[in-house]
Tab-separated table of C-alpha atoms in Angstrom:
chain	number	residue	atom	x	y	z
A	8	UNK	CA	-17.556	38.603	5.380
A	9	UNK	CA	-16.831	36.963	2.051
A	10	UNK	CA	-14.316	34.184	2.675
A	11	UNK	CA	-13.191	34.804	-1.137
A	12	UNK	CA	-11.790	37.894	-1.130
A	13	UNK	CA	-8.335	38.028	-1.921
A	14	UNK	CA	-7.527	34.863	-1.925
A	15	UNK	CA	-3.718	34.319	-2.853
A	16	UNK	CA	-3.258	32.741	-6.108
A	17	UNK	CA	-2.142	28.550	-5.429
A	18	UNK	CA	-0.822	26.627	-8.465
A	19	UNK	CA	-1.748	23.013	-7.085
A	20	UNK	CA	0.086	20.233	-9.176
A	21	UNK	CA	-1.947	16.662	-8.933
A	22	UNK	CA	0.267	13.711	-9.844
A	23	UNK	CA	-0.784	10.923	-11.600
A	24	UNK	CA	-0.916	8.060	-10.990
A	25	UNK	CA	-1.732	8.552	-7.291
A	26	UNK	CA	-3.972	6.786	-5.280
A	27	UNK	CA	-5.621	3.424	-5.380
A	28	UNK	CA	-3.123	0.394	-7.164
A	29	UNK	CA	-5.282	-2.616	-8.354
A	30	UNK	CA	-4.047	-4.503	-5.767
A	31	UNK	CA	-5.740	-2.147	-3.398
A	32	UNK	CA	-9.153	-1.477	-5.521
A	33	UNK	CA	-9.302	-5.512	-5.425
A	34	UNK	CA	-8.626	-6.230	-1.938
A	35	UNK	CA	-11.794	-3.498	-0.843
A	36	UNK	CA	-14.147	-4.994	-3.231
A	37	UNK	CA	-13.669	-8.743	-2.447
A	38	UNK	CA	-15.004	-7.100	0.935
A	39	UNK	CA	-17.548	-5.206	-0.634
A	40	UNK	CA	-18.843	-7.747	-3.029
A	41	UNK	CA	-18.723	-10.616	-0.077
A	42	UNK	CA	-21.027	-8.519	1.983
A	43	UNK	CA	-23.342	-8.281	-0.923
A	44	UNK	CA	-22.937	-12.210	-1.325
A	45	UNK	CA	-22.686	-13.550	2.325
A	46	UNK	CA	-24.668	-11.148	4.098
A	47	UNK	CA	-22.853	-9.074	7.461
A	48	UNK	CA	-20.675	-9.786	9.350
A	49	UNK	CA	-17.954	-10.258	6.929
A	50	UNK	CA	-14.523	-10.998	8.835
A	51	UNK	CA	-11.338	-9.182	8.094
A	52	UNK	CA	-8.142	-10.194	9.372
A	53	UNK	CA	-5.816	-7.722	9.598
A	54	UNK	CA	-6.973	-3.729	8.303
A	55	UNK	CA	-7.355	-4.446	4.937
A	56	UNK	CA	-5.649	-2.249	3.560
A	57	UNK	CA	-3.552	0.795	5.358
A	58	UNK	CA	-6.481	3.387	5.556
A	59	UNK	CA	-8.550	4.238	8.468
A	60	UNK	CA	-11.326	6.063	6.276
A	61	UNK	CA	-11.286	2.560	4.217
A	62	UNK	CA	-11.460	0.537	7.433
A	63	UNK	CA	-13.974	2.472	8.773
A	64	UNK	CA	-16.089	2.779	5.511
A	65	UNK	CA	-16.181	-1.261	5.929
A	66	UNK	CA	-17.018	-1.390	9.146
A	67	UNK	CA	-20.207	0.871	8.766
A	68	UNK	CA	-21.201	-1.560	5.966
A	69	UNK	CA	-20.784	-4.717	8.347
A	70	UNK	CA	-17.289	-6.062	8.330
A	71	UNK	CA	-15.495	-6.664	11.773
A	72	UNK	CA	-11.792	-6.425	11.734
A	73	UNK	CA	-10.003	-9.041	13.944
A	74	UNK	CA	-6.075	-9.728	14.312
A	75	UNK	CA	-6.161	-13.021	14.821
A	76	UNK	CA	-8.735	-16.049	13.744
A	77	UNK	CA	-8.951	-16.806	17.100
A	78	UNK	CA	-11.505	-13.238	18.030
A	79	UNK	CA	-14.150	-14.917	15.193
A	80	UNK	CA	-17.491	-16.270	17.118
A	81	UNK	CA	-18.190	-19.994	16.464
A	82	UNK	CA	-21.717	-18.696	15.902
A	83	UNK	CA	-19.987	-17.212	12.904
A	84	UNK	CA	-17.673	-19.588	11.412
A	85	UNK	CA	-19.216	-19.555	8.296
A	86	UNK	CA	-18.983	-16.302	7.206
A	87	UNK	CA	-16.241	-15.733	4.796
A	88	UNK	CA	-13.103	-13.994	6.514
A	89	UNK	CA	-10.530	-12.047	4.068
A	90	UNK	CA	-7.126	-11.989	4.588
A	91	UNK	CA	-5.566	-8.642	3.498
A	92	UNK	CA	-4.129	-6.488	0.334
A	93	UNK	CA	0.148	-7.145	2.770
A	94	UNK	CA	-0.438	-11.362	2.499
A	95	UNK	CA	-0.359	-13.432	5.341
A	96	UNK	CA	2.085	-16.328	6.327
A	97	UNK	CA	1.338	-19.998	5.452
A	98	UNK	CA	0.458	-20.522	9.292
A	99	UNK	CA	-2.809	-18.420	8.440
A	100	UNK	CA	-4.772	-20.131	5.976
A	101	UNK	CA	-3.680	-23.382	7.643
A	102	UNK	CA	-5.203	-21.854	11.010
A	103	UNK	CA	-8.491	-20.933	8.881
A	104	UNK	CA	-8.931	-24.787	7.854
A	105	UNK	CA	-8.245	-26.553	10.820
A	106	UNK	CA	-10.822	-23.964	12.565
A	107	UNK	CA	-12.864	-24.730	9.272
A	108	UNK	CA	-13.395	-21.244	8.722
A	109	UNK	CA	-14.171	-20.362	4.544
A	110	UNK	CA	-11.875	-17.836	3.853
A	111	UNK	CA	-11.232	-15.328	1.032
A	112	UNK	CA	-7.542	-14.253	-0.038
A	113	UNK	CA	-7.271	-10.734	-0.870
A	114	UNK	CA	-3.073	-10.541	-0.959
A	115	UNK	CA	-2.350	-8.592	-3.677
A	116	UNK	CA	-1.121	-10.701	-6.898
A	117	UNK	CA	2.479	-8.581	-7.063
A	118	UNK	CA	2.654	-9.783	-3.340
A	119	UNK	CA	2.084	-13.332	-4.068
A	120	UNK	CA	4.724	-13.141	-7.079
A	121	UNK	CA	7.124	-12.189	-4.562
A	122	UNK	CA	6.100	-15.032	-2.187
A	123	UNK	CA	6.578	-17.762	-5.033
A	124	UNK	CA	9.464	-15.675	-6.038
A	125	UNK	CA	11.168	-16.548	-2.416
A	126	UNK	CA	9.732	-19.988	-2.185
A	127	UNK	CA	11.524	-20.819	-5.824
A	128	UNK	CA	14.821	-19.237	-3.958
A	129	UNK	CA	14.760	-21.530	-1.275
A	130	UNK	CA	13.844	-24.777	-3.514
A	131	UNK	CA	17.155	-24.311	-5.649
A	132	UNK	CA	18.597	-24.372	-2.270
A	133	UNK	CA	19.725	-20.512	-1.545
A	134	UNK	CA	19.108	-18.437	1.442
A	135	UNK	CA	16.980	-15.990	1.152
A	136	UNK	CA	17.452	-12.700	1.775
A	137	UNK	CA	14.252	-10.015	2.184
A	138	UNK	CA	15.075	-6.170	1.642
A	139	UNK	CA	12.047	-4.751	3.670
A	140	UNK	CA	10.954	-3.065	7.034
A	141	UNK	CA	11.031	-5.349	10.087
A	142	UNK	CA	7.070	-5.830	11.615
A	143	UNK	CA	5.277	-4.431	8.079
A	144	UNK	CA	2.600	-7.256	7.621
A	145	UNK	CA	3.640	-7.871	4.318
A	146	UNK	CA	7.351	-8.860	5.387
A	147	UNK	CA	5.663	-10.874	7.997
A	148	UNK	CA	3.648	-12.559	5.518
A	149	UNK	CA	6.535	-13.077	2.963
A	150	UNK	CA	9.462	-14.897	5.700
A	151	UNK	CA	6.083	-16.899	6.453
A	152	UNK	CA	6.203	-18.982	3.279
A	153	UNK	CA	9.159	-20.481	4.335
A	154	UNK	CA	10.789	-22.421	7.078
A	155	UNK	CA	11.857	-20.256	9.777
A	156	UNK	CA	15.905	-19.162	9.399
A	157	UNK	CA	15.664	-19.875	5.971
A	158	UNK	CA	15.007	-15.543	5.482
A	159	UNK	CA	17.225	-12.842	6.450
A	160	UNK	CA	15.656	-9.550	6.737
A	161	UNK	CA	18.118	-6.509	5.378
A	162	UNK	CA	16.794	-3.175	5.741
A	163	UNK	CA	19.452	-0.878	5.144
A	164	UNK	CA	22.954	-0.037	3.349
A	165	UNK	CA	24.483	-0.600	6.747
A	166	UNK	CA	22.480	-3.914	7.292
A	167	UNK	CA	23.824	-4.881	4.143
A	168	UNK	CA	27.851	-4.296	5.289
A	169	UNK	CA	27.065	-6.007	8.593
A	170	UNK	CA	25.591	-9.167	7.097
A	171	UNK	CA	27.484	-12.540	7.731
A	172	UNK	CA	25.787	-15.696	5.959
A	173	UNK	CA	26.648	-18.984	6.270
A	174	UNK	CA	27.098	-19.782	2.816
A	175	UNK	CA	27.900	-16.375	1.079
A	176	UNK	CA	27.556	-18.692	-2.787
A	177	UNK	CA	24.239	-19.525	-2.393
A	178	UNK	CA	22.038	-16.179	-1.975
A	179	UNK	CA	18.562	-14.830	-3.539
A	180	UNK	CA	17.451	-12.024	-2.717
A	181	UNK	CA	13.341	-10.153	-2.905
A	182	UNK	CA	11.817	-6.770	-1.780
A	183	UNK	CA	9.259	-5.821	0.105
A	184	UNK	CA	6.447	-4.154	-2.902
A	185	UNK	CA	6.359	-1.130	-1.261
A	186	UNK	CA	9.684	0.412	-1.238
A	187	UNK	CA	11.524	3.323	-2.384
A	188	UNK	CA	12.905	2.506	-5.811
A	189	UNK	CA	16.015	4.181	-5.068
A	190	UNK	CA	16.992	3.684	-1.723
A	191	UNK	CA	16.267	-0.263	-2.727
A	192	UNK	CA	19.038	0.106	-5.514
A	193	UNK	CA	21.601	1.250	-2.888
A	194	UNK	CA	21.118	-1.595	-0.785
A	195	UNK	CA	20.958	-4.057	-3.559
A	196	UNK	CA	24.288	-2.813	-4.999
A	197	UNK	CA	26.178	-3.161	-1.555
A	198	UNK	CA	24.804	-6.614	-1.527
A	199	UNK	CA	25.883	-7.523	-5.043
A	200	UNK	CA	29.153	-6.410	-4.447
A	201	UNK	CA	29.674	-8.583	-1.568
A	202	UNK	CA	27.968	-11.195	-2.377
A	203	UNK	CA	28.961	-11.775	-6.305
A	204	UNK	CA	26.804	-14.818	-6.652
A	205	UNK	CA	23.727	-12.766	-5.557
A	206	UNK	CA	20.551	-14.356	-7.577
A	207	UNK	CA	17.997	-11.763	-7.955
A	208	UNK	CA	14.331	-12.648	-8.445
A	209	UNK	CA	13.402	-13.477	-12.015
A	210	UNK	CA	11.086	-10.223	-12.254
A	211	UNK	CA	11.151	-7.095	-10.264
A	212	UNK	CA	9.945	-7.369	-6.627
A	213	UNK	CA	9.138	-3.480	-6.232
A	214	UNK	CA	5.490	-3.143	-7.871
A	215	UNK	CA	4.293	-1.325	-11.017
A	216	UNK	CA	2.187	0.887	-8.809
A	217	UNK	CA	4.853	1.920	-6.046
A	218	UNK	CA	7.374	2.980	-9.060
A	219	UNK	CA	4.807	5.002	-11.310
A	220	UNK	CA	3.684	6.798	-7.936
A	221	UNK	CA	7.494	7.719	-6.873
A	222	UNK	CA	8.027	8.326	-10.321
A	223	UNK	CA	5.381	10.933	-10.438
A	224	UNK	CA	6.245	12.489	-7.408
A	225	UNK	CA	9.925	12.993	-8.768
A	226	UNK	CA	8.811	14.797	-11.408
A	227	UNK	CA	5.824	17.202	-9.816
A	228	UNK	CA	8.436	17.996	-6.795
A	229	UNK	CA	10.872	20.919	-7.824
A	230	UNK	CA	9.722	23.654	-6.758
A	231	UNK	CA	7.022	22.368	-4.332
A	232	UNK	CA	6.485	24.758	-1.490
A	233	UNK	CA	4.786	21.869	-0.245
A	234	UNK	CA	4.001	18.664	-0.745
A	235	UNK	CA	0.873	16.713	1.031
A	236	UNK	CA	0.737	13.085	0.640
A	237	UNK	CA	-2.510	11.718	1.010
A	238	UNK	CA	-1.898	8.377	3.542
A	239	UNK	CA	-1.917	6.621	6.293
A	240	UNK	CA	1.006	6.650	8.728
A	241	UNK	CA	1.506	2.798	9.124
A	242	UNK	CA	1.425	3.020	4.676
A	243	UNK	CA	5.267	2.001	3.799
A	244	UNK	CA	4.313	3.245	0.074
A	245	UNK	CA	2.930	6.328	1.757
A	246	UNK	CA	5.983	7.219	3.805
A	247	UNK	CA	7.979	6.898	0.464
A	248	UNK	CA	6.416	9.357	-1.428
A	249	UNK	CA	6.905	11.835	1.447
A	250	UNK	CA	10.723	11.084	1.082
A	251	UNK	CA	10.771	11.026	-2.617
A	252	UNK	CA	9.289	14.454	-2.664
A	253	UNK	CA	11.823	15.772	-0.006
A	254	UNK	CA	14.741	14.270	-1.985
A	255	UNK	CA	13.177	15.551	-5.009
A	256	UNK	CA	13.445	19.010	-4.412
A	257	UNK	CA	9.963	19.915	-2.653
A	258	UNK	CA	10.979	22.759	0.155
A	259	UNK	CA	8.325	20.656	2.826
A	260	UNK	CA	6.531	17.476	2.547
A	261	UNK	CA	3.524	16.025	4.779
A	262	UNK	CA	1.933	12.892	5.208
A	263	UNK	CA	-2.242	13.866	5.689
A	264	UNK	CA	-4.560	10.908	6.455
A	265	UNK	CA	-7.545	14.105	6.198
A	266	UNK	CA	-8.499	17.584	5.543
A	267	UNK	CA	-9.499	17.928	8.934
A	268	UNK	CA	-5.633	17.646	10.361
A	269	UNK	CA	-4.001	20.004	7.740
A	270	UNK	CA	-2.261	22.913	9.854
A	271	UNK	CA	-2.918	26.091	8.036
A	272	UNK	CA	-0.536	28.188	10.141
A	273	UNK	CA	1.811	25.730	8.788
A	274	UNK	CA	0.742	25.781	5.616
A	275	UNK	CA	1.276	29.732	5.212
A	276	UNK	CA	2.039	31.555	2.183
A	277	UNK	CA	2.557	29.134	-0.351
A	278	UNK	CA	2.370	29.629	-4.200
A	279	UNK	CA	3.199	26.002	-5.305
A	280	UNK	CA	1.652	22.725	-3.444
A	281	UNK	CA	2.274	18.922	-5.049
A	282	UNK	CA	-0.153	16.024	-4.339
A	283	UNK	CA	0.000	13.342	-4.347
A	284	UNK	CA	-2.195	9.768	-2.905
A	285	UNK	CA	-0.154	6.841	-1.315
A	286	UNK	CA	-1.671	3.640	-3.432
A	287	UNK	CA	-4.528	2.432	-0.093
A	288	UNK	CA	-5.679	6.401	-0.516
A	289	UNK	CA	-9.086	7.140	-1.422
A	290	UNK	CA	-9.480	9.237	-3.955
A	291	UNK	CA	-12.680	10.863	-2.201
A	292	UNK	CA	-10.143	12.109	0.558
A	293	UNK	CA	-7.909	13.905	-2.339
A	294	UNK	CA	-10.698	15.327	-3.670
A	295	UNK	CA	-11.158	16.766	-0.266
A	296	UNK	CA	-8.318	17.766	0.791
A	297	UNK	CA	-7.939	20.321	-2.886
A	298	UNK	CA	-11.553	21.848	-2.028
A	299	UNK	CA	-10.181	22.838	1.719
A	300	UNK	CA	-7.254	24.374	-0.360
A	301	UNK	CA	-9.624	26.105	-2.808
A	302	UNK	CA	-11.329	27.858	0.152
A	303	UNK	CA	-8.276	29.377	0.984
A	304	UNK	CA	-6.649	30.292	-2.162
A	305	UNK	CA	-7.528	31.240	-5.598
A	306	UNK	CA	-6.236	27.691	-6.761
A	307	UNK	CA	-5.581	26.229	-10.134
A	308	UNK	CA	-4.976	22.196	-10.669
A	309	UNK	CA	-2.252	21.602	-13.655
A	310	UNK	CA	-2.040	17.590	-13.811
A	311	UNK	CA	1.421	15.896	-13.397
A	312	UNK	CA	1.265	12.759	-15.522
A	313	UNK	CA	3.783	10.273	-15.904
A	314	UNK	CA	2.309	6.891	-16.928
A	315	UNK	CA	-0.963	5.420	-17.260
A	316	UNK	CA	-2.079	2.437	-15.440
A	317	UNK	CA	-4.825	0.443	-16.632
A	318	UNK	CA	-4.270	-2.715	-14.449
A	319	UNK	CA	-7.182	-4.475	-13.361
A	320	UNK	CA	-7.394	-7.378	-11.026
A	321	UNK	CA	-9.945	-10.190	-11.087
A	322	UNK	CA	-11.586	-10.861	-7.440
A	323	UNK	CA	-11.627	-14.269	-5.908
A	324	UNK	CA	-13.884	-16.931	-8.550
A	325	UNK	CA	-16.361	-17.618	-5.661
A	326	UNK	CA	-17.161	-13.556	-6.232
A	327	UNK	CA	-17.093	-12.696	-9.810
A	328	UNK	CA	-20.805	-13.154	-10.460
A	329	UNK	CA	-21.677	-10.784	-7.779
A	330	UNK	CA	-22.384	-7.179	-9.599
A	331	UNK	CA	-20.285	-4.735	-8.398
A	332	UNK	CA	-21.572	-0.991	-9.480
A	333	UNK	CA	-20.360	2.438	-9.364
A	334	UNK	CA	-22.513	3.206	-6.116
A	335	UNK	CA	-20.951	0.516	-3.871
A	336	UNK	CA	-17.447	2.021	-4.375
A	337	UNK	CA	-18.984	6.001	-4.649
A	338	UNK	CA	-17.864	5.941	-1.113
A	339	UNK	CA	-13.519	6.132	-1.603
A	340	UNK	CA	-13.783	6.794	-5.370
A	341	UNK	CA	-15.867	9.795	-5.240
């Protein structure tokens, strides 16, 4: 039997940008190029970025993923080990050199603007206050620039009412990259309204790639049967774009690490689907995810573009002579 006939017609709308930020494309190929430089194993603290096709993808090349410095073999203390795309605390790379392990930073450069954003709060003397999700490495990473008490984590609107500090004058506030542009405003207003002396950071703390992504989604949304958002469940950025899409006015929204897990019963009858990637996503896996579509319906892609990105990233200097070439990235970009 001919799996094509009579398919129903699918108008699939594919938002752009989507996918991989530069912070992201960076963080995989300082592990790809140190392979090609150092030789396996290359250590990882930390997945590198939120993605378990990425993570795995490494792994098969010869990286080993540890959580803590500790797990690395002295038979292998000089292999490089890369911190990840979230940033890690002070306490890390301090850890690395007393162990005298050579390490490569891959935080992402918006991240570390945020840390120096925080660390130039507390030097004028103000509390700082973090608008983030408790446990997401990269909050852990940012209140670990600073002394501990000297950050106050606010997650919510409600957070925000409850909040007593100790010197209500002397407040600066940053966010978390990742966030939902708006939800972020609501909080900061409450904040600001209490706290009239509020300093906010000198640039914005929510990145580039996390507002053109929501942005997109906003737009491609109305009138979404469905939306899938290509991501990983523990991706804050990810989770976003699900609840963008919702608020947006798409009728169902999923977060789908892989074709593989896509329910078609609850799928159904659908006319109009939105995707979109969360910025860790391969684009391989997107590109996957349409063809299981186009096996099933009679689908057309229309492109929803909002902005163009054309950041770029240098890798750490002890990398950039290493070529890096189409092939050893065919793997997540396609």
């Amino acid at each position: 039997m001919n799996m094509h006939v009579d398919r129903p017609p699918l108008t699939i709308r594919l938002c752009g940008p989507r996918g991989f930020c530069a912070g992201v494309d960076r963080a995989i190929q300082i592990v790809v190029l140190a392979l090609k430089r150092y030789g396996a194993p290359v250590y990882v603290r930390h997945e590198i970025v939120h993605n378990r096709y990425v993570v795995e993808g490494l792994e098969a090349k010869g990286a080993i993923f540890v959580e803590e410095l500790d797990e690395i073999p002295a038979e292998h203390r000089e292999q490089p080990v890369v911190f990840s795309a979230h940033g890690v605390p002070k306490s890390v790379p301090e850890d690395a050199a007393s162990r005298n392990l050579f390490y490569l930073d891959a935080t992402c450069p918006l991240v570390s603007k945020v840390h120096k954003q925080a660390m130039r709060h507390e030097r004028l003397g103000r509390h700082v206050i973090l608008i983030g999700h408790e446990g997401h490495p990269e909050v852990i990473g940012t209140m670990g620039q600073l002394p501990p008490g000297s950050v106050s984590l606010i997650e919510t609107v409600e957070d925000a009412d409850a909040y007593e500090p100790a010197d209500p004058d002397n407040l600066g506030y940053v966010t978390q990259t990742t966030l939902s542009v708006d939800d972020t405003a609501g909080v900061i207003a409450r904040l600001m309204e209490r706290f009239p002396n509020l300093t906010p950071p000198s640039a914005d703390s929510i990145c580039y790639a996390t507002t053109n992504r929501q942005e997109a989604v906003k737009q491609a949304a109305p009138g979404c049967d469905l939306f899938i958002v290509v991501g990983a469940p523990n991706s804050s950025n990810s989770k976003r774009l699900v609840e963008v899409a919702l608020r947006a006015g798409a009728t169902r929204s999923l977060l789908v690490q892989r074709a593989s897990e896509i329910d078609w019963d609850y799928v159904g009858n659908i006319r109009t689907l939105g995707i979109s990637a969360g910025a860790s996503a391969p684009e391989v896996i997107v590109d996957e995810i349409i063809e299981a579509f186009r096996q099933r319906f009679d689908a057309k892609v229309e492109l929803a573009i909002t902005a163009e990105e054309n950041e770029h990233f240098l890798v750490n200097r002890e990398l950039r002579d290493v070529e890096l070439t189409r092939e050893d990235m065919a793997w997540v970009n396609g």
